[in-house]
Coordinates of C-alpha atoms and ligand atoms in Angstrom, one line a residue:
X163 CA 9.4 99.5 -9.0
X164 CA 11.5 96.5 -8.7
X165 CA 15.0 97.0 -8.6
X166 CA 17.1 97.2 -12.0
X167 CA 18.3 93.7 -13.9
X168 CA 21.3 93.9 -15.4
X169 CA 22.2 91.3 -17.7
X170 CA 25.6 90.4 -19.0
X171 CA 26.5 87.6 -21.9
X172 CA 29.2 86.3 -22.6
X173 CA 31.8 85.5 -20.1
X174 CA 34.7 86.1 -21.8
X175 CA 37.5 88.7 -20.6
X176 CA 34.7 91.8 -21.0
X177 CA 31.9 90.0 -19.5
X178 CA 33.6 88.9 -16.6
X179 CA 35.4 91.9 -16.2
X180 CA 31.9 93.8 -16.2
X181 CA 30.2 91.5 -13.9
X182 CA 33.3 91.2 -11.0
X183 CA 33.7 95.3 -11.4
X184 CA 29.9 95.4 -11.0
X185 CA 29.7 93.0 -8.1
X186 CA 32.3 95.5 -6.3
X187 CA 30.6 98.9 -7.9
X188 CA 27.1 98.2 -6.3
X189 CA 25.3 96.7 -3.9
X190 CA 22.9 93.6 -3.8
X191 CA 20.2 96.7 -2.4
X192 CA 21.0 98.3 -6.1
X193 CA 20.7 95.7 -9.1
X194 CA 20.3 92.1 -9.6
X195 CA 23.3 91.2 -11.8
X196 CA 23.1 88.0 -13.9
X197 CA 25.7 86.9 -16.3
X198 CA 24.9 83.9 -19.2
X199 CA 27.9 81.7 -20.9
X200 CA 27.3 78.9 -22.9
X201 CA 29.9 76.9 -20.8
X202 CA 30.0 76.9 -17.0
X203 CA 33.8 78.4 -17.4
X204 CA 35.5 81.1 -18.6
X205 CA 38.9 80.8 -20.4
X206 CA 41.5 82.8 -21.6
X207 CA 41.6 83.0 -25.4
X208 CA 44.5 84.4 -25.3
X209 CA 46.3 81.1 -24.6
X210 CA 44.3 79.0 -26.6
X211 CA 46.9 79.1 -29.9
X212 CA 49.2 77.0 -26.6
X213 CA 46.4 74.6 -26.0
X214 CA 45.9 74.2 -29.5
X215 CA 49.6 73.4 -30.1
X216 CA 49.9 71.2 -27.7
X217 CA 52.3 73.3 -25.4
X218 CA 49.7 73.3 -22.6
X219 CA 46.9 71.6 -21.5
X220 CA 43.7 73.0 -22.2
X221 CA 42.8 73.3 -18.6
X222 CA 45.2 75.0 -17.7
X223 CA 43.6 78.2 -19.9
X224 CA 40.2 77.8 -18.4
X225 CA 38.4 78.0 -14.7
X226 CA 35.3 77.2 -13.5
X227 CA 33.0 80.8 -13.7
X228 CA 31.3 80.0 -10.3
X229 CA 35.5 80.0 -8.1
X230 CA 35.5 83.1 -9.8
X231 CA 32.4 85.4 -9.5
X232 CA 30.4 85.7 -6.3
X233 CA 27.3 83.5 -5.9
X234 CA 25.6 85.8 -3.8
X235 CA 26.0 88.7 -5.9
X236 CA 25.6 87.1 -8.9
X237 CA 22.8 84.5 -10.9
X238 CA 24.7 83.0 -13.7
X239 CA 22.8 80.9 -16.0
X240 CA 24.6 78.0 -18.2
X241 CA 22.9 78.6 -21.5
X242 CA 23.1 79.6 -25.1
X243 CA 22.5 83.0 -26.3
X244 CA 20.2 83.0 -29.2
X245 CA 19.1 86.6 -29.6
X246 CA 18.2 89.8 -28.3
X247 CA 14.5 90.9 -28.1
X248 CA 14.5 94.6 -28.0
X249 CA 11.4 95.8 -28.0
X250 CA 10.4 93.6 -25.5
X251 CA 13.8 93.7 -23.4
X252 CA 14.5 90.6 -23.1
X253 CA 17.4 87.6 -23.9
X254 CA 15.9 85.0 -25.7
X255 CA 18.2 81.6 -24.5
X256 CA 18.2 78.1 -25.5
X257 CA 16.5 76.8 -22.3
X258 CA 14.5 80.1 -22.0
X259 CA 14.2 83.8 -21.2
X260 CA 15.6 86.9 -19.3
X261 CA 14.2 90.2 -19.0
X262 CA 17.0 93.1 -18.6
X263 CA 16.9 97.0 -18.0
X264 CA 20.4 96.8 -18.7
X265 CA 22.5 94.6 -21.3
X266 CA 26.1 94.0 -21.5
X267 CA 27.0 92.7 -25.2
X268 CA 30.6 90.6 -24.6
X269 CA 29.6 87.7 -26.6
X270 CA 33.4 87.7 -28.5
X271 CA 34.0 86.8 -31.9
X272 CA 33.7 84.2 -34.6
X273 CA 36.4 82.9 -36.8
X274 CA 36.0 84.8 -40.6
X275 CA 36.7 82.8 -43.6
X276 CA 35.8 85.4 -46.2
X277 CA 34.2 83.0 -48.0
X278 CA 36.7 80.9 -48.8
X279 CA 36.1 77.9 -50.5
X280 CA 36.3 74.4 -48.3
X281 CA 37.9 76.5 -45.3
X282 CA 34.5 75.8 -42.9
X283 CA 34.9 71.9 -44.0
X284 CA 38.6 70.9 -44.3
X285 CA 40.5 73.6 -42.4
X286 CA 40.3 74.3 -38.4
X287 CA 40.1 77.8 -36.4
X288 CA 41.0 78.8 -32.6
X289 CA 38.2 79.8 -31.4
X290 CA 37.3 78.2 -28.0
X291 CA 38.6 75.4 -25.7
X292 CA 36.7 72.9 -27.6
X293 CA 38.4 73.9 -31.1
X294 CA 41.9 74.2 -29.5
X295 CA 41.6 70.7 -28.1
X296 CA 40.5 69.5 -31.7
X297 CA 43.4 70.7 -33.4
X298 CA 45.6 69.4 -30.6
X299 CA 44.2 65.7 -30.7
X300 CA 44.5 66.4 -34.7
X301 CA 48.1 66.7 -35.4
X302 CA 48.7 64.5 -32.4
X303 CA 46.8 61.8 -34.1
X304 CA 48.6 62.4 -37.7
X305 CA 52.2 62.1 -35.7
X306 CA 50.7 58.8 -34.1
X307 CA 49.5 56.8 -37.4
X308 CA 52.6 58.0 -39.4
X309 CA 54.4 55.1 -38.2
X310 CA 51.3 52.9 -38.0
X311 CA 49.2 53.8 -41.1
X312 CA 50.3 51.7 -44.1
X313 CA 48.2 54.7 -45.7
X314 CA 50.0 57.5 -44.2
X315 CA 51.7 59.8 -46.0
X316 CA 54.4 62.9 -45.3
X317 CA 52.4 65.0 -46.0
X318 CA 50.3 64.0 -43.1
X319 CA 53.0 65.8 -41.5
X320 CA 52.7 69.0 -42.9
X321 CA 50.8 71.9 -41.5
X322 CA 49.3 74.9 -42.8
X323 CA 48.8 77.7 -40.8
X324 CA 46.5 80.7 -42.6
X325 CA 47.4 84.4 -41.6
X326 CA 50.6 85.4 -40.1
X327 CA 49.0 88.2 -37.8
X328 CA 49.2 88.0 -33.7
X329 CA 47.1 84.6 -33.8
X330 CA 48.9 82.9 -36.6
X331 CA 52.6 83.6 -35.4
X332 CA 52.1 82.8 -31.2
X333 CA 50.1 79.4 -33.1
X334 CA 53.4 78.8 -34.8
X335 CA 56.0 79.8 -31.8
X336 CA 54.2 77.2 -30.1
X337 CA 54.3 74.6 -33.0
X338 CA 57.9 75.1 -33.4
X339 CA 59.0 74.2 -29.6
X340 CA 56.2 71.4 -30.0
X341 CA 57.2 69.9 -32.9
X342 CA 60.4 67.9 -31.6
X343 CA 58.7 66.7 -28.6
X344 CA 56.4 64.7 -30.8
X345 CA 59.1 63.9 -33.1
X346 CA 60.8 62.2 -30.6
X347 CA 57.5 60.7 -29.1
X348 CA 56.3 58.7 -32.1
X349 CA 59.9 58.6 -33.2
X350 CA 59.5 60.8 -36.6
X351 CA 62.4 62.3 -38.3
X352 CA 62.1 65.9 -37.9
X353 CA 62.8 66.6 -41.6
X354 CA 60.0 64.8 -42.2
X355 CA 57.7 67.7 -40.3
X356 CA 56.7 71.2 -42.4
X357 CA 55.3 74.2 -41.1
X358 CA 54.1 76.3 -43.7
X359 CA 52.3 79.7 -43.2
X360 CA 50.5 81.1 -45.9
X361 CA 49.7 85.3 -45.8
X362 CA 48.6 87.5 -48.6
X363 CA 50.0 90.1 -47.2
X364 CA 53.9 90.4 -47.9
X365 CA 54.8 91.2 -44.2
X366 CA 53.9 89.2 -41.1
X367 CA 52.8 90.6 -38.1
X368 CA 51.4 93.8 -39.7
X369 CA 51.0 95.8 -36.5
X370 CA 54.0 95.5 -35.4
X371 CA 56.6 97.7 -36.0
X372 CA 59.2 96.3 -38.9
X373 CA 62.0 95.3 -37.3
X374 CA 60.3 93.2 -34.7
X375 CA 58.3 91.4 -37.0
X376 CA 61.2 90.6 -38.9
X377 CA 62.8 89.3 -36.0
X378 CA 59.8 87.0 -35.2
X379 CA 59.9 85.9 -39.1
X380 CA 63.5 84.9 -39.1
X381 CA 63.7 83.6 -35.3
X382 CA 60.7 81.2 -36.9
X383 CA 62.1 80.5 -40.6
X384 CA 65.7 79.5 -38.1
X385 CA 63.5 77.0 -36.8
X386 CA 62.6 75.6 -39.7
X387 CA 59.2 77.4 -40.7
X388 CA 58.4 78.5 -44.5
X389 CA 56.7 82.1 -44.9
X390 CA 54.9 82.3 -48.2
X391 CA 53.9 85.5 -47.9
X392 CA 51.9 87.7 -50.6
X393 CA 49.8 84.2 -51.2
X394 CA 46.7 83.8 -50.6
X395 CA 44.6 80.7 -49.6
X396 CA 42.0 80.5 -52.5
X397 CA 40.8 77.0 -51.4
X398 CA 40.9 74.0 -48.6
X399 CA 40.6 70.6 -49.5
X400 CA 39.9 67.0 -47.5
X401 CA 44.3 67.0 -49.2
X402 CA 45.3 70.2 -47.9
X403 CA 45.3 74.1 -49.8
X404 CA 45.1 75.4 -52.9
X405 CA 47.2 78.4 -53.2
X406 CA 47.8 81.9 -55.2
X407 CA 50.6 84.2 -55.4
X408 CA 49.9 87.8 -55.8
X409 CA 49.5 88.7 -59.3
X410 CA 50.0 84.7 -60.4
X411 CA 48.2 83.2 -62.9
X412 CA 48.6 79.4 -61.8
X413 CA 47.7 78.2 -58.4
X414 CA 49.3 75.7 -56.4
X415 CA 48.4 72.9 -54.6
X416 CA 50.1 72.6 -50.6
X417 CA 49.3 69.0 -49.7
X418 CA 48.9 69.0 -45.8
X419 CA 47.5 66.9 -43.0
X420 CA 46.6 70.0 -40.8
X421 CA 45.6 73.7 -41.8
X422 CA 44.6 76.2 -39.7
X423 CA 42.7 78.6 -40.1
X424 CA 43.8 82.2 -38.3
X425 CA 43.3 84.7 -41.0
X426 CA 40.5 86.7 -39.6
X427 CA 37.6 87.1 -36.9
X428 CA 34.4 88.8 -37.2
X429 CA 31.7 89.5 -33.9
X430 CA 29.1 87.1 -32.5
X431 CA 26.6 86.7 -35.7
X432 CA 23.6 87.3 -32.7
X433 CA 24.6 90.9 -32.5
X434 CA 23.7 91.6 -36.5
X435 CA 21.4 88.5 -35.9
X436 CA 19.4 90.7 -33.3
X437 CA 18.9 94.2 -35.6
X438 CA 21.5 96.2 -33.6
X439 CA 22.7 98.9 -36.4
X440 CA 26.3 97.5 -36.8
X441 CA 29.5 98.5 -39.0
X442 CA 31.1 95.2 -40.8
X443 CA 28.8 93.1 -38.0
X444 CA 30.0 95.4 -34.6
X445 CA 28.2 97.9 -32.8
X446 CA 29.8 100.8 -33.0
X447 CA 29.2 102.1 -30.0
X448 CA 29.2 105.6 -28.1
X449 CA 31.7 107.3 -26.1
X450 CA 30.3 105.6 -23.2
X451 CA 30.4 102.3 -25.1
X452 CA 26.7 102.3 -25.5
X453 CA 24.8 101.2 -28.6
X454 CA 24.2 104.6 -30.9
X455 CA 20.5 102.8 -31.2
X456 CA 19.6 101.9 -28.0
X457 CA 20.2 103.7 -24.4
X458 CA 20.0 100.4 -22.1
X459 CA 22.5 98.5 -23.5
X460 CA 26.3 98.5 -23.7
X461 CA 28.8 96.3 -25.7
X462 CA 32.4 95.3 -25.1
X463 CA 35.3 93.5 -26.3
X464 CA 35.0 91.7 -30.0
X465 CA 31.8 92.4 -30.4
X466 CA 32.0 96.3 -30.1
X467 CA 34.1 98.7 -32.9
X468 CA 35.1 102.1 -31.2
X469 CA 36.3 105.1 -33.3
X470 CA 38.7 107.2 -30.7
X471 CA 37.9 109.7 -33.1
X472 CA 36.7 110.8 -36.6
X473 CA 38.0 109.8 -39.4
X474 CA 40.9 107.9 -37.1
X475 CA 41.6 104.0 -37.3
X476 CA 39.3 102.0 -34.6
X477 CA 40.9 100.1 -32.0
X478 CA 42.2 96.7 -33.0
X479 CA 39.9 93.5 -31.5
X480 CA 42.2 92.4 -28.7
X481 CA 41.7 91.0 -24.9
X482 CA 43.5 94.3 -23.5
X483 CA 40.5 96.5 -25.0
X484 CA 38.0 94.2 -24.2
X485 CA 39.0 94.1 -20.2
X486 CA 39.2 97.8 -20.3
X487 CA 35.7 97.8 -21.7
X488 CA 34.6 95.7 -19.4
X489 CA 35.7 98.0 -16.9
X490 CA 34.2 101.2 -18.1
X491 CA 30.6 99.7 -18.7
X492 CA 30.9 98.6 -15.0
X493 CA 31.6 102.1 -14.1
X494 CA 28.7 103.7 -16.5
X495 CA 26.3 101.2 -15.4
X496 CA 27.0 101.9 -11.9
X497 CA 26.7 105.7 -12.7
X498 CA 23.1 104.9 -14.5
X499 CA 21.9 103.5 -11.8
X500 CA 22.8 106.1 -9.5
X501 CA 21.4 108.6 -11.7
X502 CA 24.9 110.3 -12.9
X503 CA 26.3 110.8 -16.0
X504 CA 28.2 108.1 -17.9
X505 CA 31.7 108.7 -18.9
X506 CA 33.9 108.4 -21.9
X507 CA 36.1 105.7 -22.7
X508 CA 39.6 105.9 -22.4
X509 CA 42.1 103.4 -24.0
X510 CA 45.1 103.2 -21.7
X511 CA 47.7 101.4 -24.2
X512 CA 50.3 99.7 -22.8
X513 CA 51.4 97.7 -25.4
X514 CA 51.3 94.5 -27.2
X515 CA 53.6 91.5 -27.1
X516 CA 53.5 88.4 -29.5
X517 CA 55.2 85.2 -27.8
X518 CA 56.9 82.9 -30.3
X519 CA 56.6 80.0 -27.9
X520 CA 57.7 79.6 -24.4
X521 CA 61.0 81.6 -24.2
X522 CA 61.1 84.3 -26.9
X523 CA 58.7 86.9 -28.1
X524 CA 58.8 90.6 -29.5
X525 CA 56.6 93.4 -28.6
X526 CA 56.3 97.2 -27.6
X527 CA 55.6 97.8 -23.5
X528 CA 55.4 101.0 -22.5
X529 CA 56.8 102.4 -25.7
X530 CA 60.1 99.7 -24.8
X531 CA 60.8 97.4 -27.6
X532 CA 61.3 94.0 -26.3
X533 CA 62.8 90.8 -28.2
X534 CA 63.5 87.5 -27.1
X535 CA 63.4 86.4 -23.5
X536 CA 62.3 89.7 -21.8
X537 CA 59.2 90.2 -24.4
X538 CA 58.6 86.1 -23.3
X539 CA 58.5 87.3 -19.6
X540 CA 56.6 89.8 -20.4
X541 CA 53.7 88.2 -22.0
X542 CA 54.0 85.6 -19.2
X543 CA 53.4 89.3 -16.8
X544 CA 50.4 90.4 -18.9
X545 CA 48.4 87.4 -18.5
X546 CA 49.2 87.2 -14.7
X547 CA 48.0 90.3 -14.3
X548 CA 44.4 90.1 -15.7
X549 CA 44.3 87.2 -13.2
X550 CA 45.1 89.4 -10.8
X551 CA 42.5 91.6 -11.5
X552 CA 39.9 89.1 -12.3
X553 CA 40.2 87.0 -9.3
X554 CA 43.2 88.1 -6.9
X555 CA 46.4 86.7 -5.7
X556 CA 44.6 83.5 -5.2
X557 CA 43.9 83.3 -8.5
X558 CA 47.0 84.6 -10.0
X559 CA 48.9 81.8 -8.3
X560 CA 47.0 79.1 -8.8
X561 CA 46.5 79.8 -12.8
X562 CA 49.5 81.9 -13.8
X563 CA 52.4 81.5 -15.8
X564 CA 54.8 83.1 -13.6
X565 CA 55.4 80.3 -11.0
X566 CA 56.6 78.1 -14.0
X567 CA 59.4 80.9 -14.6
Ligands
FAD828 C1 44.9 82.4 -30.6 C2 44.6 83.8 -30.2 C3 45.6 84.6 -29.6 C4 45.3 85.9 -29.2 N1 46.3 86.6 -28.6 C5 46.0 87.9 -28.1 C6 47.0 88.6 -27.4 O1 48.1 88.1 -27.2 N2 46.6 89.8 -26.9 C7 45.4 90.3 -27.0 O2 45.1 91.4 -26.5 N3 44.4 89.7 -27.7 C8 44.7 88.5 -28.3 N4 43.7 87.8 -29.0 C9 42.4 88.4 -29.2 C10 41.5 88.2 -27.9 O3 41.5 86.9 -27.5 C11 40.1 88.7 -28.1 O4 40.2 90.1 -28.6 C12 39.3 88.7 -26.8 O5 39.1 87.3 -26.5 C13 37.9 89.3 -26.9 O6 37.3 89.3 -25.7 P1 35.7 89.2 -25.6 O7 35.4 89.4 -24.1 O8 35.1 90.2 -26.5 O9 35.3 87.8 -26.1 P2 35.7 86.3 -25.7 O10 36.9 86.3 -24.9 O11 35.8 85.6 -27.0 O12 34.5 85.7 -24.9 C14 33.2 85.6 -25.4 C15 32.5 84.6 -24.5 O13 31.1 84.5 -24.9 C16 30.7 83.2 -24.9 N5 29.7 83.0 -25.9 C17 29.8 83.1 -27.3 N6 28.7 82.9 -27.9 C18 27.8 82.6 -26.9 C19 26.4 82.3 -26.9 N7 25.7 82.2 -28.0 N8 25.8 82.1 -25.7 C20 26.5 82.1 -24.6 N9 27.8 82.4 -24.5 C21 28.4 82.6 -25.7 C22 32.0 82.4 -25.2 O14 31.9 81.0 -24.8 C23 33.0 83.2 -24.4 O15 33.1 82.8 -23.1 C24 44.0 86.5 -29.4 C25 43.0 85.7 -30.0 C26 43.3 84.4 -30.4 C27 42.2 83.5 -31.0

């Protein structure tokens, strides 16, 4: 017998954190370890809401996969999932085919618009490099014609952000220090320039504990932003939203030359796609983060749901979980392999910090609260350190935010 394939897709913060954990678990004597990505680099999506406003150049959130991973250890393949043949046990890709013994399910998530009318046309969502670098070129492009366009209107100057959780509010933080720079660049009265954000819920930052999130929300509304919160987005249009308040008969029209989407995400469509037995579209995997229907393959990050335990809230869809995923289906694939018994997984919680652009934040580290500078900081620590651990020092300085401090 051959020796075991294990294949990993998706080469997000759980797939690559799988594939450099295995590459250090086992030896090339003991599995051939290939990992497939649609794009020949992995980025952090974590900064993408940056990239999107403009505050940072796309680049600077991705890096080629192949300065990352080892090419001996590893095969990757540049390709595009398009589904899972179990029976048969193999990948079925764009370009081709891969058998597995073992699969690694990190394929992340895909913007959810609930069905909302006109949102997949007219609005956009930060999803990937690609979309962030749309909406940046976007409202980059409305500043430019304002003064150019005899068309233009000031409502091209308007945008909408949809959803006021952790996505929506960094999106805005990084709007608001963004804004006067291109104010002054295309010489645009900064009165001119709205940022609306449009919630149903009647709080922002829901996970957050109250007093934070109320310091986000006035620290933002200082700068200028509009919360209408308990509204909801019923439609998107080529002119901008249609919106309802709670318990309103009439809704309202938000003329806008930008909206963004951010109001929810649901898993990689392949993973219902390919007849895994999911819960609202994840697997809900094991204790050891395997499939309940199906012994050879694990899933992490976005893609997976996990119940700590009955009856209890799953964990939230964040980077944090996925990483530590990553790291315990390395470990349980190593411990397979070897003929040993898997282990549970166990969610170290650190904390969560929201950055509301470059210099202030909130969060919880640690059980600390945080606000303003020191929460910035320490968003600026969290993202050095998965560096760290994806790629060493080396990586750490050449990609992280620290240096910049
Ligand atoms: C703007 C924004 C801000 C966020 N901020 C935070 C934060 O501060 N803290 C936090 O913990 N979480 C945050 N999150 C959530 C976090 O980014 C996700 O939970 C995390 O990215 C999930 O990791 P993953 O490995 O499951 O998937 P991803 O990181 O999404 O990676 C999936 C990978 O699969 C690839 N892929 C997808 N489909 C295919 C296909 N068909 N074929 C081949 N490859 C494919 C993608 O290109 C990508 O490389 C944020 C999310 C957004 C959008």
């Amino acid at each position: 017998m051959g020796k075991p394939q294990i294949v990993i897709l998706g080469a997000g913060y759980g797939g690559m954190i799988t594939t450099v954990r295995l590459t250090k678990d086992l030896s090339a004597e003991e599995a051939d370890i290939t990992l497939v990505n649609k794009h020949n680099y992995h980025y952090q999506t974590t900064w993408l809401h940056e990239a999107a406003a403009g505050t940072i150049h796309h680049d600077r959130t991705r890096m080629l996969i192949k300065n990352v991973i080892n090419n001996k250890r590893i095969n990757f393949v540049q390709d595009s999932v398009r589904s899972v043949d179990r029976e048969n046990k193999k990948v079925i890709l764009k370009n081709g085919e891969l058998d597995y013994d073992y699969l690694v399910l990190a394929l992340g998530f895909e913007s959810n618009t609930f069905g909302i009318k006109g949102l997949e046309e007219y609005a956009f969502a930060i999803r990937s490099v690609n979309t962030a670098r749309r909406i940046r070129e976007h409202i980059e492009y409305k500043f430019a014609s304002y003064n150019n366009d005899p068309d233009a209107k000031e409502s091209d100057l308007t945008i909408v952000v949809g959803g006021a959780g952790l996505s929506g509010i960094e999106f805005i933080g990084e709007l608001v220090d963004r804004v006067p720079e291109l104010c002054k660049e295309y010489d645009i009265d900064p009165a001119k320039v709205k940022i609306i954000d449009v919630e149903g819920l009647p709080i922002v930052l829901p996970p957050f504990e109250r007093d934070l999130a109320e310091y986000a929300q006035k620290y933002l509304e200082d700068k200028g932003v509009v919360f209408r919160l308990g509204t909801f987005i019923k439609e998107a249009t080529p002119d901008g939203v249609l919106v309802q308040k709670k318990d309103a008969e009439e809704m309202e029209e938000i003329k806008a030359g930008t909206v963004v989407w951010t109001g929810g995400v649901k898993a990689n469509h392949i993973v219902a796609d390919s007849g895994f037995a999911t819960n609202r579209g994840k697997i809900q995997v094991n204790k050891d983060l395997r499939a309940p229907d199906d012994d050879h393959v694990f899933a992490v990050g976005d893609v997976a749901v996990f119940f700590p335990k009955e009856g209890e809230r799953p964990y939230p869809p964040t980077a944090q979980i996925a990483v530590q995923e990553g790291e315990t289906a390395a470990k349980n694939l190593t411990h397979l392999i070897k003929g040993e018994d898997t282990e549970p997984f166990v969610y170290k919680q650190r904390g969560t910090v929201a950055s509301l652009g470059d210099k202030e934040g909130i969060g919880v580290v640690f059980d600390k609260k945080l606000k303003g500078k020191p929460a910035a900081t320490m968003k600026k620590i969290i993202d050095d350190r998965y560096l760290l651990e994806l790629g060493g020092v080396g990586l750490m300085l050449k990609k992280g935010k620290l240096k910049l401090l």
